[in-house]
């Protein structure tokens, strides 16, 4: 399991470039990693997108921008902190995409 983006984001407010996240993703695929923790699922009522990068929110749109339609065995996951996310932030399509 790789947690470079999720854990590393604690140091830079998840302000990673798409190129960096894509490079980590591609490296995980190439290395045969089973899971990549791509960030957090957080609510925008708790955190500002002006202060936090996209990997604090892990929207399906952001993930598709990195992954596209690539098919491989790498599974994406994201952490959600109770009290910092609402159930409405956990959209069904995002949950299915992450599993």
Short mmCIF file of N, CA, C and O in Angstrom, two decimals:
data_model
loop_
_atom_site.label_atom_id
_atom_site.label_comp_id
_atom_site.label_asym_id
_atom_site.label_seq_id
_atom_site.Cartn_x
_atom_site.Cartn_y
_atom_site.Cartn_z
N UNK A 1 0.84 -1.17 0.00
CA UNK A 1 0.00 0.00 0.00
C UNK A 1 0.89 1.24 0.00
O UNK A 1 1.84 1.34 0.77
N UNK A 2 0.57 2.17 -0.86
CA UNK A 2 1.29 3.43 -0.93
C UNK A 2 0.40 4.53 -0.38
O UNK A 2 -0.78 4.62 -0.74
N UNK A 3 0.94 5.36 0.50
CA UNK A 3 0.16 6.47 1.06
C UNK A 3 0.88 7.81 0.86
O UNK A 3 0.68 8.77 1.60
N UNK A 4 1.71 7.89 -0.19
CA UNK A 4 2.50 9.09 -0.46
C UNK A 4 1.64 10.35 -0.52
O UNK A 4 1.97 11.36 0.11
N UNK A 5 0.54 10.29 -1.25
CA UNK A 5 -0.27 11.49 -1.45
C UNK A 5 -1.09 11.81 -0.20
O UNK A 5 -1.09 12.95 0.28
N UNK A 6 -1.76 10.82 0.35
CA UNK A 6 -2.60 11.08 1.54
C UNK A 6 -1.75 11.53 2.71
O UNK A 6 -1.99 12.57 3.31
N UNK A 7 -0.73 10.78 3.04
CA UNK A 7 0.09 11.11 4.20
C UNK A 7 1.00 12.31 3.93
O UNK A 7 1.14 13.19 4.77
N UNK A 8 1.58 12.36 2.75
CA UNK A 8 2.45 13.48 2.41
C UNK A 8 1.72 14.81 2.37
O UNK A 8 2.30 15.86 2.62
N UNK A 9 0.42 14.76 2.08
CA UNK A 9 -0.38 15.97 2.03
C UNK A 9 -0.49 16.69 3.36
O UNK A 9 -0.82 17.88 3.41
N UNK A 10 -0.21 15.98 4.44
CA UNK A 10 -0.22 16.62 5.75
C UNK A 10 0.84 17.72 5.84
O UNK A 10 0.73 18.64 6.64
N UNK A 11 1.86 17.62 4.99
CA UNK A 11 2.96 18.58 5.02
C UNK A 11 2.73 19.78 4.10
O UNK A 11 3.32 20.84 4.31
N UNK A 12 1.90 19.60 3.05
CA UNK A 12 1.74 20.69 2.07
C UNK A 12 0.27 20.97 1.73
O UNK A 12 -0.02 21.54 0.68
N UNK A 13 -0.63 20.60 2.63
CA UNK A 13 -2.07 20.83 2.43
C UNK A 13 -2.57 20.22 1.12
O UNK A 13 -3.44 20.77 0.47
N UNK A 14 -2.00 19.10 0.72
CA UNK A 14 -2.44 18.33 -0.45
C UNK A 14 -2.34 19.15 -1.73
O UNK A 14 -3.09 18.98 -2.66
N UNK A 15 -1.34 20.02 -1.78
CA UNK A 15 -1.11 20.89 -2.95
C UNK A 15 -0.11 20.21 -3.90
O UNK A 15 0.95 20.76 -4.20
N UNK A 16 -0.43 19.02 -4.36
CA UNK A 16 0.41 18.30 -5.32
C UNK A 16 -0.03 18.62 -6.74
O UNK A 16 -1.22 18.76 -7.00
N UNK A 17 0.91 18.71 -7.65
CA UNK A 17 0.56 18.90 -9.06
C UNK A 17 -0.02 17.59 -9.61
O UNK A 17 0.27 16.50 -9.09
N UNK A 18 -0.81 17.72 -10.66
CA UNK A 18 -1.33 16.53 -11.32
C UNK A 18 -0.20 15.64 -11.80
O UNK A 18 -0.28 14.41 -11.72
N UNK A 19 0.86 16.25 -12.30
CA UNK A 19 2.00 15.47 -12.81
C UNK A 19 2.62 14.63 -11.71
O UNK A 19 2.98 13.47 -11.94
N UNK A 20 2.74 15.18 -10.51
CA UNK A 20 3.31 14.44 -9.40
C UNK A 20 2.41 13.27 -8.99
O UNK A 20 2.87 12.14 -8.82
N UNK A 21 1.11 13.53 -8.86
CA UNK A 21 0.17 12.47 -8.46
C UNK A 21 0.15 11.38 -9.53
O UNK A 21 0.15 10.19 -9.21
N UNK A 22 0.17 11.77 -10.80
CA UNK A 22 0.18 10.80 -11.89
C UNK A 22 1.47 9.97 -11.85
O UNK A 22 1.45 8.76 -12.09
N UNK A 23 2.59 10.60 -11.54
CA UNK A 23 3.87 9.87 -11.46
C UNK A 23 3.84 8.86 -10.32
O UNK A 23 4.33 7.73 -10.48
N UNK A 24 3.26 9.23 -9.18
CA UNK A 24 3.13 8.29 -8.06
C UNK A 24 2.21 7.14 -8.48
O UNK A 24 2.52 5.96 -8.25
N UNK A 25 1.09 7.47 -9.11
CA UNK A 25 0.15 6.45 -9.59
C UNK A 25 0.85 5.48 -10.54
O UNK A 25 0.79 4.26 -10.37
N UNK A 26 1.53 6.02 -11.55
CA UNK A 26 2.22 5.17 -12.52
C UNK A 26 3.29 4.31 -11.87
O UNK A 26 3.47 3.14 -12.22
N UNK A 27 4.02 4.87 -10.90
CA UNK A 27 5.05 4.10 -10.18
C UNK A 27 4.42 2.96 -9.39
O UNK A 27 4.97 1.86 -9.34
N UNK A 28 3.26 3.22 -8.78
CA UNK A 28 2.57 2.16 -8.03
C UNK A 28 2.14 1.03 -8.96
O UNK A 28 2.28 -0.15 -8.62
N UNK A 29 1.61 1.39 -10.12
CA UNK A 29 1.21 0.38 -11.11
C UNK A 29 2.42 -0.44 -11.52
O UNK A 29 2.40 -1.67 -11.52
N UNK A 30 3.50 0.24 -11.88
CA UNK A 30 4.71 -0.43 -12.35
C UNK A 30 5.31 -1.34 -11.28
O UNK A 30 5.83 -2.41 -11.57
N UNK A 31 5.23 -0.91 -10.03
CA UNK A 31 5.81 -1.69 -8.92
C UNK A 31 4.90 -2.83 -8.46
O UNK A 31 5.31 -3.63 -7.62
N UNK A 32 3.68 -2.88 -8.97
CA UNK A 32 2.76 -3.95 -8.56
C UNK A 32 2.13 -3.71 -7.20
O UNK A 32 1.70 -4.66 -6.54
N UNK A 33 2.05 -2.46 -6.78
CA UNK A 33 1.42 -2.11 -5.50
C UNK A 33 -0.07 -2.45 -5.59
O UNK A 33 -0.70 -2.24 -6.62
N UNK A 34 -0.64 -2.97 -4.53
CA UNK A 34 -2.06 -3.36 -4.52
C UNK A 34 -2.98 -2.15 -4.34
O UNK A 34 -4.03 -2.07 -4.99
N UNK A 35 -2.64 -1.24 -3.42
CA UNK A 35 -3.50 -0.10 -3.09
C UNK A 35 -2.70 1.18 -3.07
O UNK A 35 -1.57 1.22 -2.57
N UNK A 36 -3.31 2.25 -3.57
CA UNK A 36 -2.75 3.59 -3.47
C UNK A 36 -3.77 4.45 -2.75
O UNK A 36 -4.90 4.61 -3.19
N UNK A 37 -3.36 4.97 -1.61
CA UNK A 37 -4.23 5.88 -0.84
C UNK A 37 -4.02 7.27 -1.44
O UNK A 37 -3.02 7.92 -1.18
N UNK A 38 -4.98 7.70 -2.26
CA UNK A 38 -4.80 8.89 -3.09
C UNK A 38 -5.14 10.19 -2.35
O UNK A 38 -4.91 11.28 -2.86
N UNK A 39 -5.64 10.10 -1.14
CA UNK A 39 -5.93 11.31 -0.37
C UNK A 39 -7.04 11.09 0.63
O UNK A 39 -7.23 9.99 1.13
N UNK A 40 -7.73 12.16 0.92
CA UNK A 40 -8.85 12.16 1.86
C UNK A 40 -10.15 12.44 1.11
O UNK A 40 -10.14 13.07 0.05
N UNK A 41 -11.24 12.04 1.69
CA UNK A 41 -12.56 12.53 1.29
C UNK A 41 -12.99 13.42 2.45
O UNK A 41 -13.24 12.94 3.55
N UNK A 42 -13.01 14.71 2.20
CA UNK A 42 -13.35 15.69 3.24
C UNK A 42 -14.47 16.59 2.73
O UNK A 42 -14.61 16.80 1.53
N UNK A 43 -15.21 17.14 3.67
CA UNK A 43 -16.30 18.03 3.30
C UNK A 43 -15.83 19.46 3.11
O UNK A 43 -15.00 19.97 3.87
N UNK A 44 -16.36 20.11 2.08
CA UNK A 44 -15.99 21.50 1.81
C UNK A 44 -16.58 22.45 2.83
O UNK A 44 -16.18 23.62 2.88
N UNK A 45 -17.50 22.01 3.65
CA UNK A 45 -17.98 22.89 4.73
C UNK A 45 -17.00 22.88 5.90
O UNK A 45 -17.05 23.75 6.76
N UNK A 46 -16.06 21.93 5.90
CA UNK A 46 -15.06 21.84 6.96
C UNK A 46 -13.70 22.38 6.52
O UNK A 46 -12.90 22.82 7.34
N UNK A 47 -13.43 22.31 5.22
CA UNK A 47 -12.14 22.74 4.68
C UNK A 47 -12.37 23.55 3.41
O UNK A 47 -13.28 23.28 2.65
N UNK A 48 -11.50 24.49 3.16
CA UNK A 48 -11.62 25.36 1.99
C UNK A 48 -10.73 24.86 0.85
O UNK A 48 -9.55 24.59 1.06
N UNK A 49 -11.29 24.78 -0.35
CA UNK A 49 -10.49 24.44 -1.53
C UNK A 49 -9.48 25.54 -1.84
O UNK A 49 -8.52 25.29 -2.56
N UNK A 50 -9.68 26.73 -1.32
CA UNK A 50 -8.69 27.80 -1.52
C UNK A 50 -7.44 27.55 -0.70
O UNK A 50 -6.37 28.06 -1.03
N UNK A 51 -7.56 26.77 0.37
CA UNK A 51 -6.41 26.47 1.23
C UNK A 51 -5.88 25.07 1.03
O UNK A 51 -4.69 24.82 1.20
N UNK A 52 -6.74 24.14 0.71
CA UNK A 52 -6.37 22.73 0.58
C UNK A 52 -6.39 22.31 -0.88
O UNK A 52 -7.26 22.72 -1.64
N UNK A 53 -5.46 21.47 -1.26
CA UNK A 53 -5.42 20.96 -2.62
C UNK A 53 -6.50 19.92 -2.86
O UNK A 53 -7.20 19.48 -1.94
N UNK A 54 -6.64 19.48 -4.10
CA UNK A 54 -7.72 18.56 -4.47
C UNK A 54 -7.65 17.21 -3.77
O UNK A 54 -8.66 16.53 -3.63
N UNK A 55 -6.48 16.82 -3.30
CA UNK A 55 -6.34 15.49 -2.69
C UNK A 55 -6.81 15.47 -1.25
O UNK A 55 -6.80 14.43 -0.61
N UNK A 56 -7.27 16.60 -0.75
CA UNK A 56 -7.97 16.65 0.53
C UNK A 56 -9.43 16.27 0.33
O UNK A 56 -10.13 15.90 1.26
N UNK A 57 -9.92 16.35 -0.92
CA UNK A 57 -11.33 16.13 -1.23
C UNK A 57 -11.58 14.92 -2.11
O UNK A 57 -12.69 14.38 -2.12
N UNK A 58 -10.60 14.48 -2.88
CA UNK A 58 -10.69 13.29 -3.74
C UNK A 58 -12.01 13.17 -4.49
O UNK A 58 -12.70 12.16 -4.39
N UNK A 59 -12.35 14.18 -5.23
CA UNK A 59 -13.56 14.07 -6.03
C UNK A 59 -13.30 13.11 -7.19
O UNK A 59 -12.16 12.89 -7.61
N UNK A 60 -14.38 12.54 -7.68
CA UNK A 60 -14.25 11.61 -8.82
C UNK A 60 -13.63 12.33 -10.01
O UNK A 60 -12.80 11.77 -10.73
N UNK A 61 -13.99 13.60 -10.21
CA UNK A 61 -13.44 14.39 -11.31
C UNK A 61 -11.91 14.50 -11.19
O UNK A 61 -11.18 14.33 -12.17
N UNK A 62 -11.43 14.77 -9.98
CA UNK A 62 -9.98 14.88 -9.77
C UNK A 62 -9.29 13.55 -10.02
O UNK A 62 -8.24 13.51 -10.66
N UNK A 63 -9.87 12.47 -9.53
CA UNK A 63 -9.25 11.16 -9.72
C UNK A 63 -9.24 10.76 -11.20
O UNK A 63 -8.24 10.25 -11.69
N UNK A 64 -10.33 11.00 -11.90
CA UNK A 64 -10.38 10.66 -13.33
C UNK A 64 -9.37 11.48 -14.12
O UNK A 64 -8.84 11.00 -15.13
N UNK A 65 -9.09 12.68 -13.69
CA UNK A 65 -8.09 13.51 -14.36
C UNK A 65 -6.71 12.85 -14.29
O UNK A 65 -5.90 12.96 -15.21
N UNK A 66 -6.45 12.12 -13.24
CA UNK A 66 -5.17 11.44 -13.06
C UNK A 66 -5.19 10.06 -13.69
O UNK A 66 -4.29 9.68 -14.43
N UNK A 67 -6.22 9.30 -13.41
CA UNK A 67 -6.28 7.90 -13.81
C UNK A 67 -6.86 7.71 -15.21
O UNK A 67 -6.48 6.80 -15.93
N UNK A 68 -7.81 8.56 -15.59
CA UNK A 68 -8.47 8.39 -16.87
C UNK A 68 -9.25 7.09 -16.90
O UNK A 68 -9.88 6.71 -15.91
N UNK A 69 -9.17 6.39 -18.00
CA UNK A 69 -9.87 5.12 -18.15
C UNK A 69 -8.92 3.94 -18.08
O UNK A 69 -9.21 2.86 -18.59
N UNK A 70 -7.76 4.15 -17.48
CA UNK A 70 -6.77 3.08 -17.39
C UNK A 70 -7.32 1.91 -16.60
O UNK A 70 -7.97 2.07 -15.57
N UNK A 71 -7.05 0.72 -17.08
CA UNK A 71 -7.46 -0.51 -16.39
C UNK A 71 -6.19 -1.25 -15.95
O UNK A 71 -5.31 -1.54 -16.75
N UNK A 72 -6.10 -1.50 -14.66
CA UNK A 72 -4.99 -2.26 -14.10
C UNK A 72 -5.43 -2.79 -12.75
O UNK A 72 -6.57 -2.59 -12.33
N UNK A 73 -4.54 -3.44 -12.05
CA UNK A 73 -4.92 -4.07 -10.77
C UNK A 73 -4.80 -3.13 -9.57
O UNK A 73 -5.22 -3.50 -8.47
N UNK A 74 -4.24 -1.93 -9.75
CA UNK A 74 -4.10 -0.99 -8.63
C UNK A 74 -5.47 -0.49 -8.19
O UNK A 74 -6.27 -0.03 -8.99
N UNK A 75 -5.73 -0.59 -6.91
CA UNK A 75 -6.98 -0.10 -6.34
C UNK A 75 -6.71 1.21 -5.61
O UNK A 75 -5.72 1.33 -4.91
N UNK A 76 -7.59 2.18 -5.81
CA UNK A 76 -7.46 3.47 -5.15
C UNK A 76 -8.28 3.46 -3.87
O UNK A 76 -9.37 2.89 -3.82
N UNK A 77 -7.76 4.11 -2.85
CA UNK A 77 -8.51 4.28 -1.60
C UNK A 77 -8.31 5.71 -1.12
O UNK A 77 -7.39 6.40 -1.55
N UNK A 78 -9.21 6.15 -0.26
CA UNK A 78 -9.11 7.47 0.34
C UNK A 78 -9.62 7.38 1.77
O UNK A 78 -10.52 6.60 2.06
N UNK A 79 -9.04 8.16 2.63
CA UNK A 79 -9.43 8.16 4.04
C UNK A 79 -10.49 9.23 4.28
O UNK A 79 -10.45 10.29 3.66
N UNK A 80 -11.42 8.93 5.14
CA UNK A 80 -12.41 9.92 5.57
C UNK A 80 -12.37 9.98 7.09
O UNK A 80 -12.38 8.95 7.75
N UNK A 81 -12.28 11.18 7.64
CA UNK A 81 -12.27 11.37 9.09
C UNK A 81 -13.68 11.70 9.58
O UNK A 81 -14.30 12.66 9.10
N UNK A 82 -14.15 10.91 10.52
CA UNK A 82 -15.46 11.18 11.12
C UNK A 82 -15.42 12.58 11.73
O UNK A 82 -14.46 12.97 12.38
N UNK A 83 -16.47 13.36 11.49
CA UNK A 83 -16.53 14.72 12.00
C UNK A 83 -15.95 15.75 11.05
O UNK A 83 -16.04 16.95 11.30
N UNK A 84 -15.32 15.29 9.97
CA UNK A 84 -14.75 16.20 8.98
C UNK A 84 -15.29 15.92 7.59
O UNK A 84 -14.76 16.39 6.59
N UNK A 85 -16.34 15.12 7.56
CA UNK A 85 -16.99 14.76 6.30
C UNK A 85 -18.44 14.43 6.63
O UNK A 85 -18.75 13.92 7.70
N UNK A 86 -19.33 14.79 5.73
CA UNK A 86 -20.74 14.44 5.88
C UNK A 86 -21.06 13.29 4.95
O UNK A 86 -20.41 13.11 3.92
N UNK A 87 -22.07 12.53 5.32
CA UNK A 87 -22.46 11.40 4.48
C UNK A 87 -22.72 11.86 3.05
O UNK A 87 -22.40 11.15 2.10
N UNK A 88 -23.27 13.05 2.88
CA UNK A 88 -23.56 13.55 1.53
C UNK A 88 -22.28 13.75 0.70
O UNK A 88 -22.34 13.78 -0.53
N UNK A 89 -21.12 13.87 1.37
CA UNK A 89 -19.85 14.00 0.66
C UNK A 89 -19.40 12.66 0.08
O UNK A 89 -18.54 12.61 -0.79
N UNK A 90 -19.94 11.58 0.62
CA UNK A 90 -19.56 10.24 0.19
C UNK A 90 -20.52 9.76 -0.90
O UNK A 90 -21.33 8.87 -0.68
N UNK A 91 -20.40 10.34 -2.04
CA UNK A 91 -21.29 10.00 -3.14
C UNK A 91 -21.10 8.55 -3.54
O UNK A 91 -19.99 8.04 -3.56
N UNK A 92 -22.17 7.89 -3.89
CA UNK A 92 -22.12 6.46 -4.26
C UNK A 92 -21.11 6.21 -5.38
O UNK A 92 -20.35 5.27 -5.32
N UNK A 93 -21.10 7.05 -6.39
CA UNK A 93 -20.19 6.82 -7.51
C UNK A 93 -18.73 6.91 -7.07
O UNK A 93 -17.89 6.18 -7.56
N UNK A 94 -18.42 7.81 -6.14
CA UNK A 94 -17.03 7.93 -5.66
C UNK A 94 -16.66 6.70 -4.85
O UNK A 94 -15.55 6.19 -4.96
N UNK A 95 -17.57 6.20 -4.04
CA UNK A 95 -17.29 5.01 -3.23
C UNK A 95 -17.02 3.82 -4.14
O UNK A 95 -16.05 3.09 -3.94
N UNK A 96 -17.84 3.64 -5.15
CA UNK A 96 -17.63 2.53 -6.08
C UNK A 96 -16.29 2.69 -6.79
O UNK A 96 -15.56 1.72 -6.95
N UNK A 97 -15.94 3.91 -7.19
CA UNK A 97 -14.69 4.14 -7.90
C UNK A 97 -13.48 3.84 -7.00
O UNK A 97 -12.47 3.36 -7.48
N UNK A 98 -13.62 4.09 -5.72
CA UNK A 98 -12.50 3.91 -4.81
C UNK A 98 -12.27 2.46 -4.41
O UNK A 98 -11.19 2.09 -4.02
N UNK A 99 -13.32 1.66 -4.45
CA UNK A 99 -13.20 0.27 -3.96
C UNK A 99 -12.42 -0.59 -4.91
O UNK A 99 -12.35 -0.53 -6.02
#
